[in-house]
Amino acid sequence: MDVVRKRRALVVDDEQVIADTLAKILDLNGYEASAVYTGTAAVEDARSLQPDLIISDVIMPDMDGIQAAISIRSFLPDCKILLFSGQAATADLLENARAQGHEFEILGKPVHPSDLLAKLSG
């Protein structure tokens, strides 16, 4: 009998309440989710967890979410990465990433759980 493994998700936000809440929502919707609070931790944990999905804030103090996503894509090319941000500075960071050939989906912050889940199933 085959055991179907839950899809793994990693949530990244320097606001711990947001990261923990999104991870809980994902847990309740069929994911095995964990939360980290820095871009550096996201890259480290992605190496060991091998997540199917990463949801990351863009603006964080140590390493922004775009830098983390580019790094993670280099060793997990099939991982779905969603970025979210409530700050205008994100547009410039995304434009720079696009200029280097990196495309990422972006969600506005705050993200409503139903909008997030719709994005994941779509």
Coordinates of N, CA and C in Angstrom, one line a residue:
M1 N 0.8 -1.2 0.0 CA 0.0 0.0 0.0 C 0.9 1.2 0.0
D2 N 0.7 2.1 -0.9 CA 1.5 3.3 -1.0 C 1.0 4.4 0.0
V3 N 2.0 5.0 0.6 CA 1.7 6.1 1.6 C 1.9 7.4 0.8
V4 N 0.8 8.1 0.7 CA 0.9 9.4 0.0 C 1.4 10.5 1.0
R5 N 2.6 11.1 0.7 CA 3.1 12.1 1.6 C 2.4 13.4 1.3
K6 N 2.2 14.1 2.4 CA 1.6 15.4 2.3 C 2.6 16.3 1.6
R7 N 2.0 17.3 0.9 CA 2.9 18.3 0.3 C 3.5 19.1 1.4
R8 N 4.8 19.4 1.3 CA 5.5 20.2 2.3 C 5.5 21.7 1.9
A9 N 5.3 22.5 2.9 CA 5.3 24.0 2.6 C 6.1 24.7 3.7
L10 N 6.8 25.7 3.2 CA 7.6 26.5 4.1 C 7.1 28.0 4.0
V11 N 6.8 28.5 5.2 CA 6.3 29.9 5.2 C 7.4 30.8 5.8
V12 N 7.7 31.9 5.2 CA 8.8 32.8 5.6 C 8.3 34.2 5.8
D13 N 8.4 34.7 7.1 CA 8.0 36.1 7.3 C 8.7 36.5 8.6
D14 N 9.3 37.7 8.6 CA 10.0 38.2 9.9 C 8.9 38.5 10.9
E15 N 7.7 38.7 10.5 CA 6.6 38.8 11.5 C 6.1 37.4 11.9
Q16 N 6.6 36.9 13.1 CA 6.4 35.6 13.4 C 4.9 35.2 13.5
V17 N 4.0 36.1 13.9 CA 2.6 35.7 14.0 C 2.1 35.4 12.6
I18 N 2.5 36.2 11.6 CA 2.0 36.0 10.3 C 2.5 34.6 9.7
A19 N 3.8 34.4 9.9 CA 4.4 33.1 9.5 C 3.7 31.9 10.1
D20 N 3.5 32.0 11.4 CA 2.9 30.9 12.2 C 1.5 30.7 11.8
T21 N 0.7 31.8 11.6 CA -0.7 31.7 11.2 C -0.8 31.1 9.8
L22 N 0.0 31.5 8.8 CA -0.1 31.0 7.5 C 0.3 29.5 7.5
A23 N 1.3 29.1 8.3 CA 1.7 27.7 8.4 C 0.5 26.9 8.9
K24 N -0.2 27.4 9.9 CA -1.3 26.7 10.5 C -2.5 26.5 9.5
I25 N -2.7 27.6 8.8 CA -3.8 27.5 7.7 C -3.4 26.4 6.7
L26 N -2.2 26.4 6.3 CA -1.7 25.4 5.3 C -1.8 24.0 5.9
D27 N -1.4 23.8 7.2 CA -1.6 22.5 7.9 C -3.0 22.0 7.9
L28 N -3.9 22.9 8.1 CA -5.4 22.6 8.1 C -5.9 22.3 6.7
N29 N -5.1 22.6 5.7 CA -5.6 22.4 4.3 C -4.7 21.4 3.6
G30 N -4.2 20.4 4.3 CA -3.5 19.3 3.6 C -2.0 19.4 3.4
Y31 N -1.4 20.4 3.9 CA 0.0 20.6 3.8 C 0.7 20.2 5.1
E32 N 2.0 19.8 5.0 CA 2.8 19.7 6.2 C 3.7 21.0 6.2
A33 N 3.3 22.0 7.0 CA 3.9 23.3 6.9 C 4.7 23.6 8.1
S34 N 5.7 24.4 7.8 CA 6.6 24.9 8.9 C 6.9 26.4 8.6
A35 N 7.2 27.1 9.7 CA 7.5 28.5 9.5 C 8.9 28.9 10.0
V36 N 9.5 29.8 9.2 CA 10.8 30.4 9.6 C 10.7 31.9 9.5
Y37 N 11.6 32.6 10.1 CA 11.4 34.0 10.3 C 12.5 34.9 9.6
T38 N 13.4 34.3 8.8 CA 14.4 35.0 8.1 C 14.6 34.4 6.7
G39 N 15.1 35.2 5.8 CA 15.4 34.6 4.5 C 16.5 33.6 4.5
T40 N 17.5 33.8 5.4 CA 18.6 32.9 5.6 C 18.1 31.5 6.1
A41 N 17.2 31.6 7.1 CA 16.6 30.3 7.6 C 15.8 29.6 6.5
A42 N 15.2 30.4 5.7 CA 14.4 29.8 4.6 C 15.3 29.0 3.6
V43 N 16.4 29.5 3.3 CA 17.3 28.8 2.4 C 17.8 27.6 3.1
E44 N 18.2 27.7 4.3 CA 18.8 26.5 5.1 C 17.7 25.4 5.2
D45 N 16.5 25.8 5.6 CA 15.4 24.8 5.8 C 15.0 24.2 4.5
A46 N 15.0 25.0 3.5 CA 14.5 24.5 2.2 C 15.5 23.3 1.7
R47 N 16.8 23.5 2.0 CA 17.7 22.4 1.7 C 17.3 21.1 2.4
S48 N 17.0 21.1 3.7 CA 16.7 19.9 4.4 C 15.2 19.4 4.2
L49 N 14.3 20.4 4.2 CA 12.9 20.0 4.1 C 12.4 19.6 2.6
Q50 N 13.1 20.2 1.6 CA 12.7 20.0 0.2 C 11.2 20.2 0.0
P51 N 10.8 21.5 0.4 CA 9.3 21.8 0.3 C 8.8 21.8 -1.2
D52 N 7.5 21.5 -1.3 CA 6.9 21.7 -2.6 C 6.4 23.1 -2.9
L53 N 6.3 23.8 -1.8 CA 5.7 25.2 -1.8 C 6.5 26.1 -0.8
I54 N 6.8 27.3 -1.2 CA 7.3 28.3 -0.3 C 6.5 29.6 -0.5
I55 N 6.1 30.1 0.6 CA 5.4 31.4 0.7 C 6.2 32.3 1.5
S56 N 6.7 33.4 0.9 CA 7.6 34.2 1.6 C 7.3 35.7 1.5
D57 N 7.5 36.4 2.6 CA 7.4 37.8 2.6 C 8.6 38.3 1.7
V58 N 8.5 39.5 1.2 CA 9.6 40.0 0.4 C 10.6 40.8 1.3
I59 N 10.1 41.8 2.0 CA 10.9 42.7 2.8 C 11.2 42.1 4.2
M60 N 12.4 41.6 4.3 CA 12.9 41.1 5.6 C 14.3 41.6 5.9
P61 N 14.7 41.7 7.2 CA 15.9 42.4 7.5 C 17.2 41.7 7.1
D62 N 17.3 40.4 7.1 CA 18.6 39.8 6.8 C 18.8 39.5 5.3
M63 N 17.9 38.9 4.7 CA 17.9 38.5 3.2 C 16.5 38.7 2.7
D64 N 16.3 39.5 1.7 CA 14.9 39.6 1.3 C 14.4 38.4 0.6
G65 N 13.0 38.3 0.5 CA 12.4 37.1 0.0 C 12.8 36.8 -1.4
I66 N 13.0 37.8 -2.2 CA 13.4 37.5 -3.6 C 14.8 36.9 -3.7
Q67 N 15.7 37.4 -2.9 CA 17.1 36.8 -2.9 C 17.0 35.3 -2.4
A68 N 16.2 35.1 -1.3 CA 16.0 33.7 -0.8 C 15.4 32.8 -1.9
A69 N 14.4 33.4 -2.6 CA 13.7 32.6 -3.6 C 14.6 32.2 -4.8
I70 N 15.4 33.2 -5.2 CA 16.4 32.9 -6.3 C 17.4 31.8 -5.8
S71 N 17.9 31.9 -4.6 CA 18.8 30.9 -4.1 C 18.1 29.5 -4.0
I72 N 16.9 29.5 -3.5 CA 16.2 28.2 -3.4 C 15.9 27.6 -4.7
R73 N 15.5 28.4 -5.7 CA 15.3 27.9 -7.1 C 16.5 27.2 -7.6
S74 N 17.7 27.7 -7.2 CA 18.9 27.1 -7.8 C 19.0 25.6 -7.4
F75 N 18.5 25.2 -6.3 CA 18.6 23.8 -5.9 C 17.2 23.1 -5.8
L76 N 16.1 23.8 -5.9 CA 14.8 23.2 -5.9 C 14.0 23.9 -7.1
P77 N 14.4 23.5 -8.3 CA 13.8 24.2 -9.5 C 12.3 24.0 -9.6
D78 N 11.7 22.9 -9.1 CA 10.3 22.7 -9.3 C 9.4 23.2 -8.1
C79 N 10.1 23.8 -7.1 CA 9.3 24.3 -6.0 C 8.5 25.5 -6.4
K80 N 7.2 25.5 -6.0 CA 6.3 26.6 -6.3 C 6.7 27.7 -5.2
I81 N 6.9 28.9 -5.7 CA 7.3 30.0 -4.8 C 6.3 31.1 -5.0
L82 N 5.6 31.5 -3.9 CA 4.7 32.7 -3.9 C 5.3 33.7 -2.9
L83 N 5.4 34.9 -3.4 CA 5.9 36.0 -2.6 C 4.7 36.9 -2.2
F84 N 4.8 37.5 -1.0 CA 3.8 38.5 -0.7 C 4.4 39.7 0.0
S85 N 3.8 40.8 -0.2 CA 4.4 42.0 0.4 C 3.3 43.1 0.5
G86 N 3.5 44.0 1.5 CA 2.6 45.1 1.6 C 3.3 46.4 1.4
Q87 N 4.5 46.3 0.8 CA 5.4 47.5 0.7 C 5.7 47.8 -0.8
A88 N 5.7 49.1 -1.1 CA 5.9 49.6 -2.4 C 7.3 49.2 -2.9
A89 N 8.3 49.1 -2.0 CA 9.7 48.8 -2.5 C 9.8 47.5 -3.2
T90 N 8.8 46.7 -3.0 CA 8.8 45.3 -3.6 C 8.9 45.4 -5.2
A91 N 8.2 46.4 -5.7 CA 8.1 46.6 -7.2 C 9.5 46.7 -7.8
D92 N 10.4 47.5 -7.2 CA 11.8 47.6 -7.7 C 12.5 46.3 -7.5
L93 N 12.4 45.6 -6.4 CA 13.1 44.3 -6.2 C 12.6 43.3 -7.2
L94 N 11.3 43.2 -7.5 CA 10.8 42.3 -8.5 C 11.3 42.6 -9.9
E95 N 11.3 43.9 -10.2 CA 11.8 44.4 -11.5 C 13.3 43.9 -11.7
N96 N 14.1 44.1 -10.7 CA 15.5 43.7 -10.7 C 15.6 42.1 -10.9
A97 N 14.8 41.4 -10.2 CA 14.8 39.9 -10.4 C 14.4 39.5 -11.8
R98 N 13.3 40.2 -12.3 CA 12.9 39.9 -13.7 C 14.0 40.2 -14.7
A99 N 14.7 41.3 -14.5 CA 15.8 41.7 -15.4 C 16.9 40.6 -15.4
Q100 N 17.0 39.8 -14.3 CA 18.0 38.7 -14.2 C 17.3 37.4 -14.7
G101 N 16.1 37.4 -15.1 CA 15.4 36.2 -15.7 C 14.6 35.4 -14.6
H102 N 14.3 36.0 -13.5 CA 13.5 35.3 -12.5 C 12.1 35.9 -12.4
E103 N 11.1 35.0 -12.5 CA 9.7 35.4 -12.4 C 9.1 34.8 -11.1
F104 N 8.4 35.6 -10.4 CA 7.8 35.1 -9.2 C 6.4 35.6 -9.1
E105 N 5.4 34.8 -8.6 CA 4.1 35.3 -8.3 C 4.1 36.1 -7.1
I106 N 3.3 37.2 -7.1 CA 3.3 38.1 -5.9 C 1.8 38.2 -5.4
L107 N 1.7 38.2 -4.1 CA 0.4 38.4 -3.5 C 0.5 39.7 -2.6
G108 N -0.6 40.4 -2.5 CA -0.6 41.6 -1.7 C -0.8 41.2 -0.2
K109 N -0.2 42.0 0.7 CA -0.3 41.7 2.1 C -1.2 42.7 2.7
P110 N -2.1 42.4 3.6 CA -2.3 41.1 4.1 C -3.0 40.2 3.1
V111 N -2.7 38.9 3.1 CA -3.3 37.9 2.2 C -4.4 37.2 3.0
H112 N -5.6 37.2 2.4 CA -6.7 36.5 3.0 C -6.6 35.0 2.7
P113 N -6.8 34.2 3.8 CA -6.6 32.7 3.6 C -7.3 32.2 2.4
S114 N -8.5 32.6 2.1 CA -9.2 32.0 1.0 C -8.6 32.4 -0.4
D115 N -8.0 33.6 -0.4 CA -7.3 34.0 -1.6 C -6.0 33.2 -1.8
L116 N -5.3 32.9 -0.7 CA -4.1 32.1 -0.7 C -4.4 30.7 -1.2
L117 N -5.4 30.1 -0.6 CA -5.8 28.7 -1.0 C -6.3 28.6 -2.4
A118 N -7.0 29.6 -2.9 CA -7.4 29.7 -4.3 C -6.2 29.7 -5.2
K119 N -5.2 30.5 -4.8 CA -4.0 30.6 -5.6 C -3.2 29.3 -5.7
L120 N -3.3 28.5 -4.6 CA -2.6 27.3 -4.6 C -3.3 26.2 -5.4
S121 N -4.6 26.3 -5.4 CA -5.3 25.2 -6.1 C -5.4 25.5 -7.6
G122 N -5.2 26.8 -8.0 CA -5.3 27.2 -9.4 C -4.2 27.0 -10.2

